[in-house]
Short mmCIF file of N, CA and C in Angstrom, two decimals:
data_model
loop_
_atom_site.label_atom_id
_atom_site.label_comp_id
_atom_site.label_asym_id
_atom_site.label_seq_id
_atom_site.Cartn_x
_atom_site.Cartn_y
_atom_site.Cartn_z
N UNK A 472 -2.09 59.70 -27.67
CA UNK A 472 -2.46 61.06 -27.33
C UNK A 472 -3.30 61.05 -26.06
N UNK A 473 -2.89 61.87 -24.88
CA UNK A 473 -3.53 62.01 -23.65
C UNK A 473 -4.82 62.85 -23.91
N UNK A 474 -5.79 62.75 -23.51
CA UNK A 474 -7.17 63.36 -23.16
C UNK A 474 -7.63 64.04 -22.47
N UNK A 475 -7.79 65.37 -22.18
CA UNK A 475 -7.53 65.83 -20.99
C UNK A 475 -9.18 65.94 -20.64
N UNK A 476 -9.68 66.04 -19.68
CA UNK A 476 -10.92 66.59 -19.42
C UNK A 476 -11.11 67.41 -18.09
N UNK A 477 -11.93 68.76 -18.54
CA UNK A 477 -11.69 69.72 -17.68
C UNK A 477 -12.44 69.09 -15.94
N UNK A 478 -11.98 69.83 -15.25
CA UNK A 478 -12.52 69.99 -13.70
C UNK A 478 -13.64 69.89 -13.77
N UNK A 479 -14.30 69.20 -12.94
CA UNK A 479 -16.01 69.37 -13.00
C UNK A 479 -17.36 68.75 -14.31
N UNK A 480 -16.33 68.58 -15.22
CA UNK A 480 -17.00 67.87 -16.03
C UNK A 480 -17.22 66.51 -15.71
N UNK A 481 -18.69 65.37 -15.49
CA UNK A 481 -19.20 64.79 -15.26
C UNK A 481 -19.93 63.72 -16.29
N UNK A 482 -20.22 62.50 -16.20
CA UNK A 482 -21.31 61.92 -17.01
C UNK A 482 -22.93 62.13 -16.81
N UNK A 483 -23.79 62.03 -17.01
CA UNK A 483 -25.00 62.54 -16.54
C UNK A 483 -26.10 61.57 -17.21
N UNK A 484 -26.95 61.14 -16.03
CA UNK A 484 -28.16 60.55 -17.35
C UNK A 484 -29.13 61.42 -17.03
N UNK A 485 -29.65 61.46 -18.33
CA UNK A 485 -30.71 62.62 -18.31
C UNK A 485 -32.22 61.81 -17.85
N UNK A 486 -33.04 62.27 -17.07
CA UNK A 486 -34.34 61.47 -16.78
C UNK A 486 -35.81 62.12 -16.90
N UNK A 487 -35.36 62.85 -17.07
CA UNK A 487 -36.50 64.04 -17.98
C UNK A 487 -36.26 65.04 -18.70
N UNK A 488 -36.84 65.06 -19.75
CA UNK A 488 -36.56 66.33 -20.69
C UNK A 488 -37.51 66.79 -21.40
N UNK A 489 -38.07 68.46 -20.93
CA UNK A 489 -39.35 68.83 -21.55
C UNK A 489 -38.86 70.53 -21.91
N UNK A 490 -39.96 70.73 -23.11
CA UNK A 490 -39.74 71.63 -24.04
C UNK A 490 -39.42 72.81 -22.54
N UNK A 491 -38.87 74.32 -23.10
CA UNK A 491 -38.71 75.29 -22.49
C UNK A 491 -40.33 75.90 -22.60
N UNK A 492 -40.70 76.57 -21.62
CA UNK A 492 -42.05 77.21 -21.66
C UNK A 492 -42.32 78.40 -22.62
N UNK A 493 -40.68 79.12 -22.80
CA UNK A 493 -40.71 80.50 -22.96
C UNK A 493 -39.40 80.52 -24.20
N UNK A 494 -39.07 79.74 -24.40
CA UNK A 494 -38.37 79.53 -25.50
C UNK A 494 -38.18 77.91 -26.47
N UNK A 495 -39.18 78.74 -27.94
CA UNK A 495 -38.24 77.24 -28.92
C UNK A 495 -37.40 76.88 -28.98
N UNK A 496 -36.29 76.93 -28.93
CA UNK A 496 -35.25 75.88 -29.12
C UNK A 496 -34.55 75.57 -28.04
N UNK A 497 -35.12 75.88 -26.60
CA UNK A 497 -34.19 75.38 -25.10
C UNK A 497 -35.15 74.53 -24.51
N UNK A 498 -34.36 73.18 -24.01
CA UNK A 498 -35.44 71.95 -23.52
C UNK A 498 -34.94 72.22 -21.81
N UNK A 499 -35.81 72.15 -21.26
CA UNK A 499 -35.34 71.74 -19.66
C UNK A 499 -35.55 70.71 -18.77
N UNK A 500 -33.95 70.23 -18.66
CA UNK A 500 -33.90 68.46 -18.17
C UNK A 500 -33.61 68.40 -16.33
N UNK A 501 -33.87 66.80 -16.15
CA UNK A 501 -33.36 67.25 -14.93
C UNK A 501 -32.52 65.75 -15.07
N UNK A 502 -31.10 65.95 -14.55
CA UNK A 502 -30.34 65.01 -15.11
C UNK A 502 -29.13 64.59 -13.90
N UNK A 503 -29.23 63.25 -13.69
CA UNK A 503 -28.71 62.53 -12.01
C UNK A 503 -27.16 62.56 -13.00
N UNK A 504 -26.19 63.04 -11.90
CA UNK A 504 -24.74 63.22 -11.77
C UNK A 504 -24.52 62.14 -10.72
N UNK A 505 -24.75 61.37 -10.47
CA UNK A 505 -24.43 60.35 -9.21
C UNK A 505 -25.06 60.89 -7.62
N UNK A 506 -24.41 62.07 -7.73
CA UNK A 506 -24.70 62.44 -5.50
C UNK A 506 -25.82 63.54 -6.22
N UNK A 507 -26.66 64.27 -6.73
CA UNK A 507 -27.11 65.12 -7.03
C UNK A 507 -28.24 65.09 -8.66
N UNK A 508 -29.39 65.37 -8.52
CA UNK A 508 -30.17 65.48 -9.61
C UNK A 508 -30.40 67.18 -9.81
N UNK A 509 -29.43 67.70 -11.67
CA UNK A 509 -29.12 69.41 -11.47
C UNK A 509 -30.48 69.07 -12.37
N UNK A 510 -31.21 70.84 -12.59
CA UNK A 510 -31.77 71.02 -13.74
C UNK A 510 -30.70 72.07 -14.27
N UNK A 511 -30.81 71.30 -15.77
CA UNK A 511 -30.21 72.27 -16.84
C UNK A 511 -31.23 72.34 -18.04
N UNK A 512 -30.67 73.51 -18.34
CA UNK A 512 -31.46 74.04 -19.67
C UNK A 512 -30.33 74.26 -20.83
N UNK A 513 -30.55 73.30 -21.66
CA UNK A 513 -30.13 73.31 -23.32
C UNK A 513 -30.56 73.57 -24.42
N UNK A 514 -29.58 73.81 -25.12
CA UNK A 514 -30.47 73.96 -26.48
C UNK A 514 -30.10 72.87 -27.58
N UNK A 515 -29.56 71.74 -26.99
CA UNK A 515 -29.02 70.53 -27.59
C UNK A 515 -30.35 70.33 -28.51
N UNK A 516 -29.99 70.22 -29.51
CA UNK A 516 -31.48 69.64 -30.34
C UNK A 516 -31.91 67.50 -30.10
N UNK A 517 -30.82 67.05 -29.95
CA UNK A 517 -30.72 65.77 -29.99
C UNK A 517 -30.70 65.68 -28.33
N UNK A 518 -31.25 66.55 -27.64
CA UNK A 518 -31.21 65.42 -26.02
C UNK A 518 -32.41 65.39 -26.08
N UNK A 519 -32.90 63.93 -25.34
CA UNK A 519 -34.01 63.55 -24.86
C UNK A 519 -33.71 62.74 -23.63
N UNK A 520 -34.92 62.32 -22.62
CA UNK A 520 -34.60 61.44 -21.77
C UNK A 520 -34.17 59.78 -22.04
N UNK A 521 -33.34 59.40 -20.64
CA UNK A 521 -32.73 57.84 -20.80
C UNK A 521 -31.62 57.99 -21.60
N UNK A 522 -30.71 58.98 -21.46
CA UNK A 522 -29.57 58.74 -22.42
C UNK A 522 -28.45 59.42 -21.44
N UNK A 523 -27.00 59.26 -21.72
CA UNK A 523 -26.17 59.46 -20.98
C UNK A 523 -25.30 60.81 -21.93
N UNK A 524 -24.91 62.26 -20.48
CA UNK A 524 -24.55 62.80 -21.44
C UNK A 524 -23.14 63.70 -21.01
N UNK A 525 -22.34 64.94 -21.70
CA UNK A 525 -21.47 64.88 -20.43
C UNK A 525 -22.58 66.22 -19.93
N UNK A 526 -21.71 66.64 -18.81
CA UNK A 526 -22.32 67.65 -18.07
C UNK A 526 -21.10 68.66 -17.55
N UNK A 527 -21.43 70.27 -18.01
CA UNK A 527 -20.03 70.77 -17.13
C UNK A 527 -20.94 71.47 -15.55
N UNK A 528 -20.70 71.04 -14.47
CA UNK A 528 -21.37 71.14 -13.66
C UNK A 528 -20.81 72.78 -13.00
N UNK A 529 -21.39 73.29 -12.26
CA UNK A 529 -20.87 74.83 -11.83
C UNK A 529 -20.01 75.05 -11.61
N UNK A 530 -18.88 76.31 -11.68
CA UNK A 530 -17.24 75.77 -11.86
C UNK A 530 -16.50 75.20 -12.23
N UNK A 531 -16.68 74.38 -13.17
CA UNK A 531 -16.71 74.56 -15.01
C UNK A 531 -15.94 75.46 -15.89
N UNK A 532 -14.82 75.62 -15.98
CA UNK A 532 -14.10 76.13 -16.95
C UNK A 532 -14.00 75.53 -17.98
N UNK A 533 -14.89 75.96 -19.26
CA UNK A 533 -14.38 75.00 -20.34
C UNK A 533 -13.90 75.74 -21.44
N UNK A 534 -13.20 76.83 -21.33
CA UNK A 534 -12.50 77.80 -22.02
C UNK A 534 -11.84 79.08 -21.52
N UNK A 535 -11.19 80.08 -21.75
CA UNK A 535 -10.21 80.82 -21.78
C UNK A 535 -11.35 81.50 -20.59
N UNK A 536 -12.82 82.07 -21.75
CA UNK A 536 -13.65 82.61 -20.72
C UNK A 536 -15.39 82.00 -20.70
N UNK A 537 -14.85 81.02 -20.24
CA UNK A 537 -16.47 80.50 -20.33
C UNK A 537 -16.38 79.68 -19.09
N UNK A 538 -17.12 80.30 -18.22
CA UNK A 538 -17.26 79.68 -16.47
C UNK A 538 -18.86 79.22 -16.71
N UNK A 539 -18.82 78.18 -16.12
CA UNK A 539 -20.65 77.42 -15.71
C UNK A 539 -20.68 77.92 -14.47
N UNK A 540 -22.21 79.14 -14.84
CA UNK A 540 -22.61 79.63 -13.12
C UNK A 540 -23.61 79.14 -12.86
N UNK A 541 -24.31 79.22 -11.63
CA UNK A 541 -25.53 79.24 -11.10
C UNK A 541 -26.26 79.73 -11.51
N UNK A 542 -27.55 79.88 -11.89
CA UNK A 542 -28.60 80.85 -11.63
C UNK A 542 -29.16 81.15 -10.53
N UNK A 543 -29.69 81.63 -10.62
CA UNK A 543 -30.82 82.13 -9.72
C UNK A 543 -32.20 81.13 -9.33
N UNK A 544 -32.75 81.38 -8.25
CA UNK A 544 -33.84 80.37 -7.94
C UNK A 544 -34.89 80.68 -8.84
N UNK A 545 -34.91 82.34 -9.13
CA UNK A 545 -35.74 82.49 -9.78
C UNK A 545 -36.08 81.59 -11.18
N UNK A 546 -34.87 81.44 -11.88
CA UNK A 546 -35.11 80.87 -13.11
C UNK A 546 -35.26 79.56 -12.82
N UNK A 547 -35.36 78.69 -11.65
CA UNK A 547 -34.85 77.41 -11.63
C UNK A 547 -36.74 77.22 -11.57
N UNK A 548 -37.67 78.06 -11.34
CA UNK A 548 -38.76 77.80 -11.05
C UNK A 548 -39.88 77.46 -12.34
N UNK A 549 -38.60 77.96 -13.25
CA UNK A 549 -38.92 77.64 -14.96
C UNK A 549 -39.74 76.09 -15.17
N UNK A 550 -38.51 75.34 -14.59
CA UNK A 550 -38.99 73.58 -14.57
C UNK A 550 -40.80 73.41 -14.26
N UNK A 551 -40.60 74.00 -13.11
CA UNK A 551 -42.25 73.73 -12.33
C UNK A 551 -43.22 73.97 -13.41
N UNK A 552 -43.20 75.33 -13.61
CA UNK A 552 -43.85 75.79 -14.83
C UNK A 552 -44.01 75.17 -16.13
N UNK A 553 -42.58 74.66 -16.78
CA UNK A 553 -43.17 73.90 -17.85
C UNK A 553 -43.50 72.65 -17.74
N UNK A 554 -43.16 72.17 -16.54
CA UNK A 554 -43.70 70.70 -16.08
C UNK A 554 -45.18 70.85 -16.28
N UNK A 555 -45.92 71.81 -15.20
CA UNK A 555 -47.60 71.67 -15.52
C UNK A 555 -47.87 72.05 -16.37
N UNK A 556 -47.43 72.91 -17.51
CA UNK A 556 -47.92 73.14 -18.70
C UNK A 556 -48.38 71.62 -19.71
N UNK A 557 -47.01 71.14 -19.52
CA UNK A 557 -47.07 69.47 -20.48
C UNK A 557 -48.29 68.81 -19.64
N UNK A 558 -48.28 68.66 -18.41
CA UNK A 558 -49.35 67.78 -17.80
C UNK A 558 -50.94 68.24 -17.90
N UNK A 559 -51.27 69.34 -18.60
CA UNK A 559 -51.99 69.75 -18.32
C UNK A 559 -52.99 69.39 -19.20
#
């Protein structure tokens, strides 16, 4: 049986992963794809850092209607935020 795997889907190691600031159950990682380190935000209960995972990177079709977009810078400023929260 052939395997197909969609466009854009990637391996990823994850190298940080800290709680969401503003939500329980979403962690926000920042996770090296080879040419590029994305932040994503999951609600994977089992990711943590040092582990390898897949990734559907932006443009991303992984269903009939489910496209991986961008956000906004705004939300990307989330990271910063819960970064100094933990360090603090």
């Amino acid at each position: 049986e052939k395997i197909r795997i969609a466009k854009k889907v990637v391996v990823g190691y994850v190298k940080e992963c800290i709680k969401h600031p503003d939500a329980d159950k979403l962690n926000v990682c920042q996770v090296d794809v080879g040419n590029e380190t994305l932040q994503i935000v999951c609600g994977a209960k089992n990711v943590r850092a040092d582990q390898y995972v897949p990734v559907a990177k932006v443009g991303a079709v992984l269903g009939e209607n489910f496209k991986i977009k961008k956000v906004s810078e705004e939300i990307c400023k989330i990271y910063t935020r819960a970064k100094n929260r933990c360090e603090e």
